[in-house]
Short mmCIF file of C-alpha atoms and ligand atoms in Angstrom, two decimals:
data_model
loop_
_atom_site.label_atom_id
_atom_site.label_comp_id
_atom_site.label_asym_id
_atom_site.label_seq_id
_atom_site.Cartn_x
_atom_site.Cartn_y
_atom_site.Cartn_z
CA MET A 1 5.33 -54.09 103.25
CA LYS A 2 5.36 -57.45 103.89
CA VAL A 3 8.54 -59.50 104.21
CA VAL A 4 7.89 -63.37 104.27
CA GLN A 5 10.98 -64.96 105.41
CA ILE A 6 11.14 -68.93 103.76
CA PRO A 7 13.46 -71.29 104.91
CA LEU A 8 15.19 -72.62 102.04
CA LEU A 9 17.75 -76.06 101.33
CA ARG A 10 19.62 -76.19 104.39
CA ASP A 11 20.38 -72.62 105.77
CA ASN A 12 19.05 -70.35 103.18
CA TYR A 13 16.51 -68.16 103.45
CA GLY A 14 14.54 -66.75 100.27
CA TYR A 15 11.82 -63.79 101.10
CA LEU A 16 8.86 -62.37 99.50
CA ILE A 17 8.22 -59.05 99.51
CA VAL A 18 4.35 -58.02 99.57
CA CYS A 19 2.77 -55.52 98.77
CA GLN A 20 -0.52 -55.54 100.41
CA LYS A 21 -2.38 -52.72 98.32
CA THR A 22 -2.28 -55.10 95.35
CA ASN A 23 -1.82 -58.06 96.92
CA THR A 24 1.43 -58.69 94.12
CA ALA A 25 5.21 -60.63 95.56
CA ALA A 26 8.35 -60.39 94.69
CA ILE A 27 11.04 -63.35 95.70
CA VAL A 28 14.48 -62.72 96.55
CA ASP A 29 16.89 -65.25 95.79
CA PRO A 30 14.13 -68.56 95.14
CA SER A 31 16.77 -71.64 96.06
CA GLU A 32 14.49 -74.00 95.06
CA SER A 33 10.74 -73.81 93.87
CA GLU A 34 8.20 -75.50 95.99
CA PRO A 35 8.71 -74.23 99.08
CA VAL A 36 8.52 -70.93 97.45
CA LEU A 37 5.14 -71.66 95.64
CA ARG A 38 3.58 -73.32 99.49
CA ARG A 39 4.08 -69.98 101.18
CA ILE A 40 2.53 -67.90 97.58
CA GLU A 41 -0.31 -70.19 97.76
CA GLN A 42 -0.53 -69.21 101.85
CA GLU A 43 -0.07 -66.13 101.32
CA ASN A 44 -2.99 -65.90 98.72
CA VAL A 45 -0.92 -63.14 96.84
CA THR A 46 0.51 -63.10 93.05
CA LEU A 47 4.46 -63.54 92.55
CA THR A 48 5.04 -60.85 90.05
CA ALA A 49 8.86 -60.97 89.72
CA ILE A 50 11.86 -62.33 90.57
CA LEU A 51 14.77 -60.86 92.27
CA ASN A 52 17.84 -62.32 92.73
CA THR A 53 21.13 -61.10 94.48
CA HIS A 54 23.94 -62.83 92.58
CA HIS A 55 24.51 -66.14 89.94
CA HIS A 56 25.36 -68.79 92.63
CA ARG A 57 23.09 -72.01 92.68
CA ASP A 58 21.14 -71.45 95.99
CA HIS A 59 20.39 -67.75 95.28
CA THR A 60 18.67 -69.16 91.65
CA GLY A 61 18.07 -72.11 91.67
CA GLY A 62 13.82 -72.25 91.89
CA ASN A 63 14.12 -69.65 89.25
CA GLU A 64 13.04 -71.93 86.28
CA GLY A 65 10.65 -74.06 88.29
CA LEU A 66 8.33 -70.73 89.33
CA LEU A 67 8.69 -69.36 85.73
CA ALA A 68 7.48 -72.84 84.10
CA GLY A 69 4.45 -71.84 83.36
CA ASN A 70 4.46 -67.89 85.19
CA LYS A 71 5.41 -65.46 82.95
CA LEU A 72 7.62 -63.52 85.85
CA GLU A 73 10.28 -60.63 85.93
CA VAL A 74 14.12 -61.90 86.51
CA TYR A 75 16.25 -59.14 87.85
CA GLY A 76 19.41 -59.36 88.39
CA HIS A 77 23.13 -57.84 87.34
CA LYS A 78 22.92 -56.63 83.83
CA SER A 79 26.66 -59.11 84.02
CA ASP A 80 25.07 -61.97 85.10
CA GLN A 81 23.05 -62.06 81.72
CA GLY A 82 23.85 -65.77 81.26
CA ARG A 83 24.45 -66.82 84.31
CA ILE A 84 21.32 -65.96 85.81
CA PRO A 85 18.27 -68.76 84.19
CA GLY A 86 15.77 -66.31 83.10
CA LEU A 87 17.27 -63.10 83.90
CA THR A 88 14.88 -59.89 81.85
CA ARG A 89 15.75 -57.30 83.70
CA GLY A 90 19.34 -56.33 83.93
CA VAL A 91 19.90 -54.05 86.54
CA GLU A 92 23.02 -52.06 88.12
CA GLU A 93 23.34 -49.51 90.48
CA GLY A 94 19.90 -46.68 91.87
CA ASP A 95 17.75 -48.43 89.13
CA ASP A 96 14.31 -48.32 90.25
CA ILE A 97 12.42 -51.81 91.37
CA THR A 98 8.16 -51.96 91.59
CA VAL A 99 6.78 -54.60 93.65
CA GLY A 100 3.00 -53.47 92.92
CA GLU A 101 3.16 -50.37 94.36
CA LEU A 102 6.18 -50.20 96.07
CA ARG A 103 9.54 -48.56 95.13
CA GLY A 104 12.73 -50.45 95.77
CA LYS A 105 16.48 -49.76 94.76
CA VAL A 106 19.22 -51.74 93.32
CA LEU A 107 22.56 -51.17 95.04
CA PHE A 108 26.09 -52.69 93.44
CA ILE A 109 27.73 -54.29 95.90
CA PRO A 110 30.64 -56.25 93.98
CA GLY A 111 33.21 -58.86 95.81
CA HIS A 112 31.08 -61.99 96.69
CA THR A 113 30.52 -62.24 92.80
CA THR A 114 31.42 -59.78 90.35
CA GLY A 115 27.81 -59.14 89.39
CA HIS A 116 26.34 -59.19 93.10
CA VAL A 117 23.39 -56.29 93.75
CA ALA A 118 21.38 -55.88 97.06
CA TYR A 119 17.51 -54.69 96.81
CA LEU A 120 17.20 -51.82 98.88
CA PHE A 121 12.70 -51.54 100.20
CA ASP A 122 12.56 -48.97 102.63
CA ASN A 123 14.44 -49.99 105.13
CA ASN A 124 14.14 -53.21 104.20
CA LEU A 125 18.00 -54.39 102.72
CA PHE A 126 18.27 -57.46 100.55
CA CYS A 127 21.60 -58.22 100.58
CA GLY A 128 22.28 -61.80 99.82
CA ASP A 129 25.70 -62.86 100.12
CA THR A 130 27.70 -60.02 100.43
CA LEU A 131 26.52 -58.59 104.25
CA PHE A 132 25.71 -61.78 106.48
CA THR A 133 24.36 -60.99 110.82
CA ALA A 134 27.81 -61.15 112.05
CA GLY A 135 29.74 -61.89 108.64
CA CYS A 136 30.52 -61.71 105.18
CA GLY A 137 30.70 -63.77 102.10
CA ARG A 138 33.74 -65.36 100.83
CA LEU A 139 35.91 -63.76 98.19
CA PHE A 140 35.09 -65.71 95.62
CA GLU A 141 34.67 -63.44 92.03
CA GLY A 142 35.84 -59.58 93.74
CA THR A 143 39.62 -58.60 95.33
CA ALA A 144 39.16 -57.85 98.64
CA GLU A 145 39.08 -53.58 98.11
CA GLN A 146 35.74 -54.02 96.11
CA MET A 147 34.51 -56.45 98.98
CA GLN A 148 35.02 -53.72 101.42
CA ALA A 149 34.09 -50.84 99.73
CA SER A 150 30.94 -52.59 99.36
CA LEU A 151 29.91 -53.21 102.88
CA LYS A 152 31.01 -49.77 103.68
CA LYS A 153 28.54 -48.78 101.51
CA LEU A 154 26.18 -50.97 103.31
CA MET A 155 27.17 -49.17 106.11
CA ALA A 156 26.02 -45.62 105.35
CA LEU A 157 22.70 -46.98 105.48
CA PRO A 158 20.22 -45.85 108.38
CA ASP A 159 20.95 -47.35 111.55
CA GLU A 160 17.49 -48.71 111.74
CA THR A 161 18.00 -50.70 108.65
CA LYS A 162 16.99 -54.30 108.61
CA VAL A 163 19.73 -56.56 107.48
CA TYR A 164 17.97 -59.09 105.19
CA CYS A 165 20.85 -61.71 104.17
CA GLY A 166 21.08 -65.17 102.37
CA HIS A 167 21.72 -67.89 104.77
CA GLU A 168 21.33 -68.95 108.67
CA TYR A 169 25.23 -68.21 109.70
CA THR A 170 24.93 -66.07 112.62
CA GLU A 171 25.79 -68.19 115.76
CA SER A 172 29.10 -69.57 113.64
CA ASN A 173 30.21 -65.89 113.21
CA LEU A 174 30.23 -64.63 116.07
CA ARG A 175 31.51 -67.81 117.42
CA PHE A 176 34.51 -66.48 115.02
CA ALA A 177 33.76 -62.96 116.01
CA MET A 178 35.09 -63.86 119.68
CA THR A 179 38.22 -64.86 119.04
CA LEU A 180 39.41 -61.39 117.30
CA GLU A 181 37.00 -59.27 119.67
CA PRO A 182 36.11 -60.51 123.37
CA LYS A 183 36.26 -57.41 125.40
CA ASN A 184 33.64 -56.08 122.78
CA HIS A 185 30.35 -56.55 125.15
CA LYS A 186 27.53 -55.84 122.70
CA LEU A 187 29.72 -58.65 120.83
CA VAL A 188 29.22 -61.13 124.15
CA SER A 189 25.17 -59.76 124.55
CA ARG A 190 24.53 -60.28 120.44
CA LEU A 191 25.98 -64.44 120.92
CA GLU A 192 24.44 -64.95 124.26
CA ARG A 193 20.95 -64.11 122.46
CA VAL A 194 21.82 -65.41 119.04
CA GLN A 195 22.69 -69.17 120.94
CA ALA A 196 19.10 -68.43 122.98
CA LEU A 197 17.32 -68.05 119.76
CA ARG A 198 18.99 -71.24 117.98
CA ALA A 199 18.39 -73.58 120.84
CA ARG A 200 15.14 -72.65 120.16
CA GLY A 201 15.37 -73.73 116.21
CA LEU A 202 14.36 -69.36 115.43
CA SER A 203 15.91 -67.30 113.02
CA THR A 204 18.42 -64.87 113.61
CA VAL A 205 17.86 -62.78 110.98
CA PRO A 206 17.14 -59.57 110.08
CA SER A 207 19.35 -57.98 112.16
CA THR A 208 19.92 -54.39 111.65
CA ILE A 209 22.61 -52.02 109.86
CA GLU A 210 23.16 -50.55 113.82
CA GLU A 211 23.70 -54.02 115.49
CA GLU A 212 26.42 -54.98 112.79
CA LYS A 213 28.21 -51.94 113.11
CA HIS A 214 29.06 -52.49 116.16
CA THR A 215 29.25 -56.76 116.12
CA ASN A 216 30.70 -57.71 113.08
CA PRO A 217 34.48 -58.20 112.84
CA PHE A 218 33.94 -57.26 108.48
CA LEU A 219 32.35 -53.72 109.21
CA ARG A 220 35.17 -53.42 112.57
CA TRP A 221 38.12 -52.34 110.63
CA GLU A 222 38.80 -49.69 112.95
CA SER A 223 38.57 -51.30 115.99
CA LYS A 224 41.59 -51.28 118.03
CA GLU A 225 40.81 -54.62 119.42
CA ILE A 226 40.71 -56.41 116.54
CA GLN A 227 43.72 -53.97 114.99
CA ALA A 228 45.91 -54.49 117.95
CA ARG A 229 45.02 -58.85 117.47
CA LEU A 230 45.78 -59.21 114.23
CA LYS A 231 49.30 -57.23 114.67
CA ASN A 232 50.13 -59.79 117.17
CA ARG A 233 49.68 -62.85 115.11
CA THR A 234 50.77 -60.84 111.83
CA PRO A 235 53.82 -58.00 112.90
CA ASP A 236 54.16 -56.79 109.56
CA LEU A 237 50.48 -55.83 108.26
CA ARG A 238 49.10 -52.90 107.70
CA ILE A 239 46.14 -50.65 109.82
CA ASP A 240 44.40 -49.69 106.84
CA PRO A 241 40.87 -50.64 106.64
CA VAL A 242 41.43 -52.76 103.46
CA SER A 243 44.23 -54.53 105.09
CA VAL A 244 42.78 -55.02 108.20
CA PHE A 245 39.32 -56.22 105.87
CA ALA A 246 41.06 -58.68 104.08
CA GLN A 247 42.69 -60.26 107.18
CA VAL A 248 39.88 -60.74 108.99
CA ARG A 249 38.69 -62.91 105.76
CA LYS A 250 41.65 -64.82 105.31
CA LEU A 251 41.35 -65.53 109.67
CA LYS A 252 37.80 -66.76 108.34
CA ASP A 253 38.47 -68.51 105.62
CA ALA A 254 40.86 -70.86 107.72
CA PHE A 255 38.33 -70.92 110.82
ZN1 LIG B 301 26.56 -66.77 97.05
FE1 LIG B 302 24.52 -67.99 99.35
#
């Protein structure tokens, strides 16, 4: 399989998942249709499906334009019927997805929204606005408990899993991470690498699950350095995974 990253809007990414045996493709989170159509033409593939991770407009805004004159399956969580334009395949945890001869799986990961899903094809994870490179999505509809459980589910994937998220937010996410864990050497060197890429206008996505486990503050509820720093500012904070995660999310909201 081949993954084609398409920059959309200001800082969104859509992804073409291409089955090279059949020359068919699915598009993950088309924020807008025009750049996606152009890329499909360049790649010379036939689009068969839209895979939406959640209902937000910056992830579904291209659905209608892609559906005009095309017969496509539109995947999204079954609870998002009526919120995802053109939804034909309401899915849930564990469902199988087919793109040409490629097989993918649905992971249900609520928190950012109540109907958020990820799509996993081999070692490629398309996780929308749940897990970001060095960050995570805001809690718009779900609770901290839900989000922490969703992130924990993603952390259980193999270390080499590639993380294809919905936005290019890595640099500012890492600057926030540095306020909580400045002694984490892997974090310091990741920030340097990311700044060098951004200075050249290059993408910092995908990362890997391994890199996220080592440097993403929203996955590091076990970090003694983060725990100590939070406890310093908020002495009555309980030290358990959900409370630590919720406090990091709260600080990031105000960053
Ligand atoms: Zn979103
Ligand atoms: Fe988004």
